[in-house]
């Protein structure tokens, strides 16, 4: 047998030779080839191995429905598994290999599994591999997991890539009036109709050439029509996207498209992404997505050399490749006769075995004229040959059944079991299909939501009718916009001269046939019947039990046969069995394209404070805080992080430290009702906060648990400056907006996020006042009586930079927070730093900040984890009983008031030389098991106390455990440490320092 | 009924697979049962199985409006773990994991529970400490848990993005080795077959369309296949709990239904041996590789309430970004399918297995997106509740009144906003 | 993808918005009973079909909106500002 390139014909450019590698050997094809057509032109028939049985497989189609020619292409980091050779455009230097085979697809050791296929029926793995064979003795998962290793290695198709993908991808957006999917006779006409009415039209075509089925016609007339239509759509400014697949349709006319930008290029392009993922919002959509020819289940119908009739027509008419010399065509419908004629005219010997008992005289005569023998009431029974086709044994109609009918030698078997409109995209939107028994296929129902089916996707078979159908769909889209469009009647579904004879499987009494329904997943007719026998009779059960339709092609060819066989087994009609829902994507989409540019360091936005570079210049090591980067510590001369933070904390407590606190959320609260608003939002009273004072506040969620804390500064009668934690800045802003717009529209308050407008620095330590006094234009404003504890002033730094200063303390020292407009941030830092250095001050990061706050028992997100109420946090005194506030009621539910709830505590190691870990559980010494009495949220070395300390929660609080030893249990890391529980206020509990 | 075993697989291979029967019967509904479970998903089927097996009860039916296992049973990412921390949840999910470990043997159905380890990536010291509290709690309550440093992680999961230039560099992982994945459909079929063998009637295509009440009890369920009465009735209808509750005249539930998508890639040879979880910078992503070779992954809810079982693009992009960020070798790997299920999200992220205002009605609902791993224990304790008319001590707080008491079982600390749980 | 017609910005992808919740919940006075607050905070109608719900145009005008949407088909029937005064002002304008 042989397939060969013809010297003339087709659309390939014989003047442009492209060389490529297949399974390590060099071959050549022409520009305009796909990998599949080039392989066929080189007579490479065996191109893949099947999933389960490793059966030899060849090219079965000429398009996206391919089940056999699934290959790997590219090398190294550009290795790409599971590529359909039938849609991969050939380029010079393409490297391709077969997959799921060792050492090669031609000789695959894995094929040995095929010898045991009788044991590997559908679902057999649910019935064994559990325990010790043969009776599954034992318990647990150990034995299964040994089997699993072998199964995993055997399964899978292509080799997984292991290196990071070196190519780039993009995500792009677009809008249009009408999206036309498919550029065949229907799609081109639909686009013309819509664009002529003045609509903005995008036409997408998955192929690299426009034209759809026009491209597969042998006659010049079709090419003229195609060329004219393309000229027309260009003239009316249709936006054309080739190599672009509409892979999914979503609500509101949103479509996901995948544009393959450089997949057809030898070496990509440094300026172009490999692929582009488009989100297109279309007001109306025309689906002219064509129809797919399906096979019939008969013996060995998966052999290399068995393909659809249409595919052979495409290879001949589009690529100039004759797929075989001696061709047997099996059909049950009219659609094959034209292709048979084309093949015969290309000097192949062609026989048609038509399952129908009669066809029209004209059809038979035309075939005869073309030198084709037509035999009616015959069907394929079994393919002979293993790695290639050597013949076909036939079945002859015997009443409604079949009986064996002799053997013919041939080198190519072409099959047509009818056509299925491609309605996957409609199905994504929930559109339904109905069974058309006359044409033996599912056709889409009318769908109300501005989606119009056209051409063979609507079940219209003849090319001329498809053109009309496209015009009708285009007109319907025009009417969606309230515009008038010419009224035409839609062509009838179907269009064959002779009715199809529904035929899904050839069964012959006494013949044991291995008949494939879904070749890619090795699902056979026997598997479908076994599923039926075991009660898996619904479509969804059938699909899941046999894996029918779950392969890369999503059952584009096999699903209908599976349904038909199940219907037969159940004694029902196909529509009673149902259809499966097609899920997006229509054809698989690379994860890289869906990701676009948002990977690596661009995975999430990076928020830098305006003094980020200043911090780096001054030795900061940064750490992530949500999306922010903040200084973690400022190591000097080879210090470790521990040495650095201990020095920073010590310096801050003894002299002065500066810390970038810009990441805190900042919200301007303005309006005549601002005071009332804050009084409702915070648990503590704000009604009497004087202008020029700040107050620490706690806000609760509706359910009475703590949402966030921070200070709010009163700047005027009607204006406040609220700060939130870094972590909850966004959440608090949304919350305040919700309260004002949804719940309390009567309050005259406006909130504005000013987080990005203000840069902040904490100045903490006994020398903080001296430091700041040297930085402001008027040192007098820093005096204790002008700026007492919790005082706020608006003033200017030296040089005239306006600033806001509040005397508030997170560290427990005398401390200030200074805010300047963000553009002045580095200048502020420089002024402060210039004055801090003579005072032996330092810069400190979040690690030392942690030390200072743990020493003081101040809470952060580690403590306020969404499960903690205000009493748990030791802040119960801040819950006013003289007013109502958000969360007031629900915080008083019985479980919330229990005395034995875990409360905030400090923790000391019993032996002060020891340390312990955050995340350790606090257990009674005699019961180091179970949930314990509490847990540790933070640990630091306290320079002030000279030993390690922790903060955490213990049931009933520290008073309940006075004098007792608990165990900080940390089985994950270093075992158990004896600890004592103390007040969370471990340093300066009276607060003299910050008030002083 | 032919027992499932290697021997019978071999024998049927020799005899043309003719020895297998229906895995469950297709009975006509009787007019009355002792116990009716509504919903033949994993939870309903498991409940029926344990009612029959643990409590020796007969005359049980499971009603299913479509096909058994057709809801979220087949729409999840098949992860099984017990890394729960809150009292109640902890014991419950641990018991579930123990049931999983022997489930194939118990049901005589290979549910392919693969204890391949569940690896939660860590990116900061704070995240490590928060994970340490959870995993220490697991260790001290009889489960397994480990913290892996970067070296151990690299040795075990080599293909992750360990670049220091990653947006959130990986610093280690919290690991539960006994956790893993299972074959989701097989669990539904295994429970159905085992329950059927114990005499449970599984009645498919039988939709409850009305509830007839009498004297503070449900007398009959009106179904598309006629009126069916029962002494006791259990609802286990994830995605439809509120609707059925309303049908029973019981008002509202602390539940909101949301959509969760799941994704699978084309099949590949082995690439990832564990379940890996990635959650930083607002991301939430989990990925594993099925035995067929597909990368199975998922992320967050679609963020808005939905009863529609259709996917949507923004989350597709979101999970693709997460996938590429931790496994940059996936760029050329293709997404094969995405789909979604309807999740009944509760107000604290934990479920309800409890009695109801009606004497003979019991509720099993609000599984958020943790229902798959929970199904064995859910069936176990729901059966115990129905059989004994009192909650087991582990589920006393998994009742509908807990919010009135102020008892939240909130693993994430997200508060009463159902879309934030998971 | 849902496309929400924001009364201030025009029709936009739902990913610009963030979903709030049931817009028919009437929050009681801050000092109302536990039972009242419990029902408002924890109980949900959870309608399958048309419902009124709040969305915030987070990455747009930041307005909270009341959207009337079918939770099964995602069809949107109406959108108005959640702020009653603003809704009225818009109405008066048109």
Coordinates of C-alpha atoms in Angstrom, one line a residue, chain B residues 242-243 252-259 302-308 310 312-314 344 347 400 403-404 416-419, chain C residues 1-2 14-15 18-22 34-35 38-39 41-49 51 53 55 69 71-74:
Chain B
X242 CA -32.4 25.8 50.6
X243 CA -35.0 24.9 48.0
X252 CA -34.5 29.9 55.5
X253 CA -31.1 28.2 56.2
X254 CA -27.8 29.8 57.0
X255 CA -26.6 28.8 53.5
X256 CA -25.9 30.6 50.2
X257 CA -25.3 28.6 47.0
X258 CA -22.2 29.5 45.0
X259 CA -20.4 28.1 42.0
X302 CA -16.8 32.6 41.3
X303 CA -17.4 35.1 44.0
X304 CA -21.1 35.6 43.3
X305 CA -24.1 33.5 44.2
X306 CA -25.0 31.1 41.4
X307 CA -27.1 28.0 40.9
X308 CA -25.7 27.6 37.3
X310 CA -21.5 26.6 34.0
X312 CA -16.7 31.4 33.6
X313 CA -13.6 33.1 32.3
X314 CA -12.2 35.2 35.1
X344 CA -23.9 25.2 49.6
X347 CA -22.0 31.0 57.3
X400 CA -28.4 25.1 63.0
X403 CA -25.0 30.9 65.4
X404 CA -27.6 31.8 67.9
X416 CA -20.4 35.3 58.2
X417 CA -19.8 35.8 54.5
X418 CA -20.4 32.5 52.8
X419 CA -18.4 33.3 49.7
Chain C
X1 CA -19.0 36.4 32.3
X2 CA -21.8 38.6 33.5
X14 CA -18.5 41.4 36.4
X15 CA -14.9 41.0 37.3
X18 CA -17.5 42.5 43.9
X19 CA -20.5 40.6 45.0
X20 CA -22.1 41.7 48.3
X21 CA -25.1 39.6 49.1
X22 CA -28.8 39.5 49.5
X34 CA -29.9 38.8 69.2
X35 CA -32.7 37.0 67.4
X38 CA -29.1 36.5 64.0
X39 CA -31.6 36.3 61.3
X41 CA -26.6 38.1 59.6
X42 CA -26.9 34.4 59.2
X43 CA -30.2 33.4 57.5
X44 CA -30.5 33.6 53.7
X45 CA -33.3 33.3 51.3
X46 CA -30.9 31.8 48.8
X47 CA -33.3 32.2 45.9
X48 CA -32.9 30.1 42.8
X49 CA -34.2 32.6 40.3
X51 CA -33.2 38.0 43.3
X53 CA -28.5 41.5 45.4
X55 CA -22.6 44.4 44.1
X69 CA -30.4 39.1 38.6
X71 CA -29.1 33.3 39.9
X72 CA -29.6 30.4 37.4
X73 CA -29.5 32.2 34.0
X74 CA -27.6 35.3 35.2

